[in-house]
PDB file of C-alpha atoms and ligand atoms in Angstrom:
ATOM      1  CA  UNK J   4     -13.013  -3.155 -15.033  1.00  0.00           C
ATOM      2  CA  UNK J   5      -9.365  -2.534 -15.817  1.00  0.00           C
ATOM      3  CA  UNK J   6     -10.328  -0.951 -19.132  1.00  0.00           C
ATOM      4  CA  UNK J   7     -11.992   1.821 -17.147  1.00  0.00           C
ATOM      5  CA  UNK J   8      -8.661   2.982 -15.819  1.00  0.00           C
ATOM      6  CA  UNK J   9      -8.165   6.219 -17.689  1.00  0.00           C
ATOM      7  CA  UNK J  10      -5.255   8.483 -18.437  1.00  0.00           C
ATOM      8  CA  UNK J  11      -6.697  10.877 -15.892  1.00  0.00           C
ATOM      9  CA  UNK J  12      -6.795   8.164 -13.205  1.00  0.00           C
ATOM     10  CA  UNK J  13      -3.136   7.410 -13.805  1.00  0.00           C
ATOM     11  CA  UNK J  14      -2.280  11.110 -13.669  1.00  0.00           C
ATOM     12  CA  UNK J  15      -4.178  11.510 -10.392  1.00  0.00           C
ATOM     13  CA  UNK J  16      -2.313   8.621  -8.785  1.00  0.00           C
ATOM     14  CA  UNK J  17       1.054   9.858 -10.015  1.00  0.00           C
ATOM     15  CA  UNK J  18       0.363  13.386  -8.846  1.00  0.00           C
ATOM     16  CA  UNK J  19      -0.547  12.307  -5.334  1.00  0.00           C
ATOM     17  CA  UNK J  20       2.473   9.989  -5.122  1.00  0.00           C
ATOM     18  CA  UNK J  21       4.634  13.030  -5.933  1.00  0.00           C
ATOM     19  CA  UNK J  22       3.096  14.814  -2.932  1.00  0.00           C
ATOM     20  CA  UNK J  23       3.619  11.806  -0.638  1.00  0.00           C
ATOM     21  CA  UNK J  24       7.219  11.352  -1.788  1.00  0.00           C
ATOM     22  CA  UNK J  25       8.100  14.726  -0.320  1.00  0.00           C
ATOM     23  CA  UNK J  26       7.456  13.546   3.197  1.00  0.00           C
ATOM     24  CA  UNK J  27       7.967   9.809   3.457  1.00  0.00           C
ATOM     25  CA  UNK J  28       8.771   9.755   7.211  1.00  0.00           C
ATOM     26  CA  UNK J  29       5.514  11.527   8.072  1.00  0.00           C
ATOM     27  CA  UNK J  30       3.235   9.612   5.721  1.00  0.00           C
ATOM     28  CA  UNK J  31       4.787   6.236   6.575  1.00  0.00           C
ATOM     29  CA  UNK J  32       4.118   6.928  10.219  1.00  0.00           C
ATOM     30  CA  UNK J  33       0.553   8.053   9.536  1.00  0.00           C
ATOM     31  CA  UNK J  34      -0.035   4.955   7.419  1.00  0.00           C
ATOM     32  CA  UNK J  35       1.032   2.610  10.217  1.00  0.00           C
ATOM     33  CA  UNK J  36      -0.790   4.644  12.861  1.00  0.00           C
ATOM     34  CA  UNK J  37      -4.025   4.252  10.894  1.00  0.00           C
ATOM     35  CA  UNK J  38      -3.381   0.521  10.307  1.00  0.00           C
ATOM     36  CA  UNK J  39      -3.082   0.034  14.071  1.00  0.00           C
ATOM     37  CA  UNK J  40      -6.126   2.212  14.784  1.00  0.00           C
ATOM     38  CA  UNK J  41      -8.228  -0.026  12.576  1.00  0.00           C
ATOM     39  CA  UNK J  42      -6.564  -3.307  13.560  1.00  0.00           C
ATOM     40  CA  UNK J  43      -4.569  -3.047  16.819  1.00  0.00           C
ATOM     41  CA  UNK J  44      -3.693  -6.739  16.671  1.00  0.00           C
ATOM     42  CA  UNK J  45      -1.665  -6.181  13.506  1.00  0.00           C
ATOM     43  CA  UNK J  46       1.051  -4.743  15.763  1.00  0.00           C
ATOM     44  CA  UNK J  47       2.362  -8.189  16.522  1.00  0.00           C
ATOM     45  CA  UNK J  48       2.815  -9.031  12.877  1.00  0.00           C
ATOM     46  CA  UNK J  49       5.512  -6.480  12.191  1.00  0.00           C
ATOM     47  CA  UNK J  50       9.005  -7.082  13.566  1.00  0.00           C
ATOM     48  CA  UNK J  51       9.560  -3.342  14.015  1.00  0.00           C
ATOM     49  CA  UNK J  52       6.318  -2.797  15.976  1.00  0.00           C
ATOM     50  CA  UNK J  53       6.203  -5.930  18.101  1.00  0.00           C
ATOM     51  CA  UNK J  54       8.735  -4.920  20.708  1.00  0.00           C
ATOM     52  CA  UNK J  55       7.845  -1.302  21.384  1.00  0.00           C
ATOM     53  CA  UNK J  56       4.887   0.479  22.914  1.00  0.00           C
ATOM     54  CA  UNK J  57       5.002   3.288  20.427  1.00  0.00           C
ATOM     55  CA  UNK J  58       5.184   3.298  16.686  1.00  0.00           C
ATOM     56  CA  UNK J  59       8.861   4.051  16.015  1.00  0.00           C
ATOM     57  CA  UNK J  60       9.717   7.282  14.231  1.00  0.00           C
ATOM     58  CA  UNK J  61      12.058   7.064  11.287  1.00  0.00           C
ATOM     59  CA  UNK J  62      12.342   3.285  11.421  1.00  0.00           C
ATOM     60  CA  UNK J  63      13.842   2.079   8.130  1.00  0.00           C
ATOM     61  CA  UNK J  64      11.753  -1.114   7.990  1.00  0.00           C
ATOM     62  CA  UNK J  65       8.544   0.747   8.695  1.00  0.00           C
ATOM     63  CA  UNK J  66       9.367   3.264   5.997  1.00  0.00           C
ATOM     64  CA  UNK J  67      10.349   0.466   3.602  1.00  0.00           C
ATOM     65  CA  UNK J  68       6.997  -1.283   3.953  1.00  0.00           C
ATOM     66  CA  UNK J  69       4.988   1.909   3.617  1.00  0.00           C
ATOM     67  CA  UNK J  70       6.961   3.044   0.588  1.00  0.00           C
ATOM     68  CA  UNK J  71       6.599  -0.387  -1.062  1.00  0.00           C
ATOM     69  CA  UNK J  72       2.850  -0.290  -0.649  1.00  0.00           C
ATOM     70  CA  UNK J  73       2.579   3.311  -1.925  1.00  0.00           C
ATOM     71  CA  UNK J  74       5.011   2.829  -4.764  1.00  0.00           C
ATOM     72  CA  UNK J  75       3.884  -0.569  -5.994  1.00  0.00           C
ATOM     73  CA  UNK J  76       0.282   0.656  -6.017  1.00  0.00           C
ATOM     74  CA  UNK J  77       1.394   3.607  -8.089  1.00  0.00           C
ATOM     75  CA  UNK J  78       3.222   1.283 -10.496  1.00  0.00           C
ATOM     76  CA  UNK J  79       0.052  -0.795 -10.695  1.00  0.00           C
ATOM     77  CA  UNK J  80      -1.840   2.275 -11.806  1.00  0.00           C
ATOM     78  CA  UNK J  81       0.664   2.899 -14.593  1.00  0.00           C
ATOM     79  CA  UNK J  82       0.367  -0.709 -15.763  1.00  0.00           C
ATOM     80  CA  UNK J  83      -3.405  -0.692 -15.597  1.00  0.00           C
ATOM     81  CA  UNK J  84      -3.405   2.281 -17.895  1.00  0.00           C
ATOM     82  CA  UNK J  85      -0.748   0.887 -20.260  1.00  0.00           C
ATOM     83  CA  UNK J  86      -1.660  -2.789 -20.369  1.00  0.00           C
ATOM     84  CA  UNK J  87      -5.124  -3.059 -18.867  1.00  0.00           C
ATOM     85  CA  UNK J  88      -3.780  -5.371 -16.151  1.00  0.00           C
ATOM     86  CA  UNK J  89      -1.209  -5.491 -13.386  1.00  0.00           C
ATOM     87  CA  UNK J  90       1.882  -7.519 -14.070  1.00  0.00           C
ATOM     88  CA  UNK J  91       4.314  -8.040 -11.211  1.00  0.00           C
ATOM     89  CA  UNK J  92       7.607  -9.807 -11.960  1.00  0.00           C
ATOM     90  CA  UNK J  93       7.328 -13.495 -11.116  1.00  0.00           C
ATOM     91  CA  UNK J  94      10.242 -13.455  -8.682  1.00  0.00           C
ATOM     92  CA  UNK J  95       8.909 -10.390  -6.913  1.00  0.00           C
ATOM     93  CA  UNK J  96       5.458 -11.904  -6.710  1.00  0.00           C
ATOM     94  CA  UNK J  97       6.781 -15.197  -5.362  1.00  0.00           C
ATOM     95  CA  UNK J  98       8.760 -13.296  -2.744  1.00  0.00           C
ATOM     96  CA  UNK J  99       5.758 -11.148  -1.799  1.00  0.00           C
ATOM     97  CA  UNK J 100       3.512 -14.196  -1.573  1.00  0.00           C
ATOM     98  CA  UNK J 101       5.994 -16.085   0.594  1.00  0.00           C
ATOM     99  CA  UNK J 102       6.793 -13.228   2.967  1.00  0.00           C
ATOM    100  CA  UNK J 103       3.130 -12.399   3.637  1.00  0.00           C
ATOM    101  CA  UNK J 104       2.156 -16.013   4.074  1.00  0.00           C
ATOM    102  CA  UNK J 105       5.010 -16.497   6.518  1.00  0.00           C
ATOM    103  CA  UNK J 106       3.919 -13.425   8.483  1.00  0.00           C
ATOM    104  CA  UNK J 107       0.332 -14.652   8.815  1.00  0.00           C
ATOM    105  CA  UNK J 108      -1.262 -12.032   6.556  1.00  0.00           C
ATOM    106  CA  UNK J 109      -4.861 -12.856   5.571  1.00  0.00           C
ATOM    107  CA  UNK J 110      -7.307 -11.343   3.054  1.00  0.00           C
ATOM    108  CA  UNK J 111      -8.894  -9.111   5.681  1.00  0.00           C
ATOM    109  CA  UNK J 112      -5.540  -7.445   6.372  1.00  0.00           C
ATOM    110  CA  UNK J 113      -5.396  -6.316   2.754  1.00  0.00           C
ATOM    111  CA  UNK J 114      -8.663  -4.424   3.347  1.00  0.00           C
ATOM    112  CA  UNK J 115      -7.221  -2.762   6.464  1.00  0.00           C
ATOM    113  CA  UNK J 116      -4.116  -1.696   4.583  1.00  0.00           C
ATOM    114  CA  UNK J 117      -6.288  -0.388   1.753  1.00  0.00           C
ATOM    115  CA  UNK J 118      -8.309   1.789   4.139  1.00  0.00           C
ATOM    116  CA  UNK J 119      -5.109   3.079   5.756  1.00  0.00           C
ATOM    117  CA  UNK J 120      -3.569   3.791   2.364  1.00  0.00           C
ATOM    118  CA  UNK J 121      -6.616   5.756   1.205  1.00  0.00           C
ATOM    119  CA  UNK J 122      -6.829   7.756   4.417  1.00  0.00           C
ATOM    120  CA  UNK J 123      -3.125   8.592   4.295  1.00  0.00           C
ATOM    121  CA  UNK J 124      -3.510   9.835   0.736  1.00  0.00           C
ATOM    122  CA  UNK J 125      -6.598  11.798   1.711  1.00  0.00           C
ATOM    123  CA  UNK J 126      -4.622  13.616   4.399  1.00  0.00           C
ATOM    124  CA  UNK J 127      -1.599  14.121   2.157  1.00  0.00           C
ATOM    125  CA  UNK J 128      -3.524  15.518  -0.779  1.00  0.00           C
ATOM    126  CA  UNK J 129      -5.840  17.677   1.371  1.00  0.00           C
ATOM    127  CA  UNK J 130      -7.915  19.904  -0.919  1.00  0.00           C
ATOM    128  CA  UNK J 131      -6.888  17.901  -3.976  1.00  0.00           C
ATOM    129  CA  UNK J 132      -8.601  14.793  -2.573  1.00  0.00           C
ATOM    130  CA  UNK J 133     -11.630  13.621  -4.558  1.00  0.00           C
ATOM    131  CA  UNK J 134     -13.842  10.577  -5.113  1.00  0.00           C
ATOM    132  CA  UNK J 135     -12.083  10.074  -8.430  1.00  0.00           C
ATOM    133  CA  UNK J 136      -8.678  10.044  -6.776  1.00  0.00           C
ATOM    134  CA  UNK J 137      -9.880   7.604  -4.137  1.00  0.00           C
ATOM    135  CA  UNK J 138     -11.299   5.323  -6.790  1.00  0.00           C
ATOM    136  CA  UNK J 139      -8.130   5.370  -8.902  1.00  0.00           C
ATOM    137  CA  UNK J 140      -5.901   4.396  -5.953  1.00  0.00           C
ATOM    138  CA  UNK J 141      -8.463   1.844  -4.813  1.00  0.00           C
ATOM    139  CA  UNK J 142      -8.577   0.073  -8.163  1.00  0.00           C
ATOM    140  CA  UNK J 143      -4.790   0.075  -8.536  1.00  0.00           C
ATOM    141  CA  UNK J 144      -4.360  -1.299  -5.011  1.00  0.00           C
ATOM    142  CA  UNK J 145      -7.046  -3.984  -5.450  1.00  0.00           C
ATOM    143  CA  UNK J 146      -5.345  -5.320  -8.558  1.00  0.00           C
ATOM    144  CA  UNK J 147      -1.976  -5.498  -6.853  1.00  0.00           C
ATOM    145  CA  UNK J 148      -3.436  -7.079  -3.717  1.00  0.00           C
ATOM    146  CA  UNK J 149      -5.238  -9.675  -5.860  1.00  0.00           C
ATOM    147  CA  UNK J 150      -1.942 -10.652  -7.510  1.00  0.00           C
ATOM    148  CA  UNK J 151      -0.219 -11.060  -4.117  1.00  0.00           C
ATOM    149  CA  UNK J 152      -3.172 -12.984  -2.637  1.00  0.00           C
ATOM    150  CA  UNK J 153      -3.256 -15.363  -5.611  1.00  0.00           C
ATOM    151  CA  UNK J 154       0.428 -16.107  -5.098  1.00  0.00           C
ATOM    152  CA  UNK J 155      -0.137 -16.692  -1.376  1.00  0.00           C
ATOM    153  CA  UNK J 156      -2.798 -19.275  -2.193  1.00  0.00           C
ATOM    154  CA  UNK J 157      -0.406 -21.041  -4.533  1.00  0.00           C
ATOM    155  CA  UNK J 158       2.303 -21.100  -1.881  1.00  0.00           C
ATOM    156  CA  UNK J 159      -0.017 -22.425   0.794  1.00  0.00           C
TER     157      UNK J 159
HETATM  158  C1  HEM A 866       6.786  -7.419   4.304  1.00  0.00           C
HETATM  159  C2  HEM A 866       4.945  -5.273   0.331  1.00  0.00           C
HETATM  160  C3  HEM A 866       0.466  -5.694   2.172  1.00  0.00           C
HETATM  161  C4  HEM A 866       2.376  -7.280   6.321  1.00  0.00           C
HETATM  162  C5  HEM A 866       6.652  -6.868   3.038  1.00  0.00           C
HETATM  163  C6  HEM A 866       7.743  -6.661   2.118  1.00  0.00           C
HETATM  164  C7  HEM A 866       7.235  -6.057   1.009  1.00  0.00           C
HETATM  165  C8  HEM A 866       5.817  -5.871   1.215  1.00  0.00           C
HETATM  166  C9  HEM A 866       7.984  -5.637  -0.249  1.00  0.00           C
HETATM  167  C10 HEM A 866       9.198  -7.044   2.373  1.00  0.00           C
HETATM  168  C11 HEM A 866       9.883  -5.907   3.048  1.00  0.00           C
HETATM  169  C12 HEM A 866      11.355  -6.132   3.171  1.00  0.00           C
HETATM  170  O1  HEM A 866      11.887  -7.113   2.640  1.00  0.00           O
HETATM  171  O2  HEM A 866      11.965  -5.293   3.831  1.00  0.00           O
HETATM  172  C13 HEM A 866       3.567  -5.214   0.474  1.00  0.00           C
HETATM  173  C14 HEM A 866       2.642  -4.720  -0.530  1.00  0.00           C
HETATM  174  C15 HEM A 866       1.371  -4.862  -0.009  1.00  0.00           C
HETATM  175  C16 HEM A 866       1.521  -5.423   1.328  1.00  0.00           C
HETATM  176  C17 HEM A 866       3.047  -4.156  -1.881  1.00  0.00           C
HETATM  177  C18 HEM A 866       0.030  -4.515  -0.577  1.00  0.00           C
HETATM  178  C19 HEM A 866      -0.237  -4.221  -1.801  1.00  0.00           C
HETATM  179  C20 HEM A 866       0.602  -6.168   3.458  1.00  0.00           C
HETATM  180  C21 HEM A 866      -0.500  -6.409   4.359  1.00  0.00           C
HETATM  181  C22 HEM A 866       0.039  -6.821   5.534  1.00  0.00           C
HETATM  182  C23 HEM A 866       1.485  -6.867   5.374  1.00  0.00           C
HETATM  183  C24 HEM A 866      -1.972  -6.246   4.003  1.00  0.00           C
HETATM  184  C25 HEM A 866      -0.680  -7.150   6.818  1.00  0.00           C
HETATM  185  C26 HEM A 866      -1.146  -6.250   7.619  1.00  0.00           C
HETATM  186  C27 HEM A 866       3.718  -7.478   6.138  1.00  0.00           C
HETATM  187  C28 HEM A 866       4.638  -7.957   7.169  1.00  0.00           C
HETATM  188  C29 HEM A 866       5.908  -8.005   6.593  1.00  0.00           C
HETATM  189  C30 HEM A 866       5.755  -7.540   5.208  1.00  0.00           C
HETATM  190  C31 HEM A 866       4.244  -8.340   8.588  1.00  0.00           C
HETATM  191  C32 HEM A 866       7.233  -8.373   7.299  1.00  0.00           C
HETATM  192  C33 HEM A 866       7.799  -7.057   7.789  1.00  0.00           C
HETATM  193  C34 HEM A 866       8.800  -7.146   8.926  1.00  0.00           C
HETATM  194  O3  HEM A 866       8.437  -7.559  10.024  1.00  0.00           O
HETATM  195  O4  HEM A 866       9.946  -6.741   8.702  1.00  0.00           O
HETATM  196  N1  HEM A 866       5.494  -6.373   2.460  1.00  0.00           N
HETATM  197  N2  HEM A 866       2.859  -5.617   1.582  1.00  0.00           N
HETATM  198  N3  HEM A 866       1.788  -6.461   4.099  1.00  0.00           N
HETATM  199  N4  HEM A 866       4.426  -7.230   4.976  1.00  0.00           N
HETATM  200 FE1  HEM A 866       3.631  -6.414   3.302  1.00  0.00          FE
END
């Protein structure tokens, strides 16, 4: 499956990340808004959402999580193309596994975040959006999510 990740797929992911990078506050907010539309209960999982009725604008922690998800997925795409697999540094992976386990994240949440990620990119890329682009981000995200989930199972 990873072998099917082409140069074009990587280029598509990189190109859309460049578009998203230009407006991190807006796309981070959209990303979390969509997460909560799909799964309202996820609100209580995030320290920066728990205590307010509205999704905070320009919250550094909210932006940090959104950017991590966008950026690490993009890095996954680059690795998939270069190495045919996603390699996350062991320390980073251990940290990611531990923090998500501690926060009560389950497999289903990864699906919610995937849908929110894809919809945010769809909005950001507008007329550049395509099935191919969706697929490229989807594959890159799935590989990264699988690596985090595997680490969470080891921690548990
Ligand atoms: C925290 C990345 C998916 C929920 C974090 C942190 C990182 C990260 C790097 C630490 C942030 C920091 O130290 O400031 C990722 C990546 C994901 C992913 C790369 C997918 C590929 C998810 C999913 C959920 C989730 C699916 C559940 C809906 C959380 C929560 C925290 C967290 C609740 C703690 C945030 C806080 O309250 O400050 N994530 N995450 N993450 N993540 Fe994720």
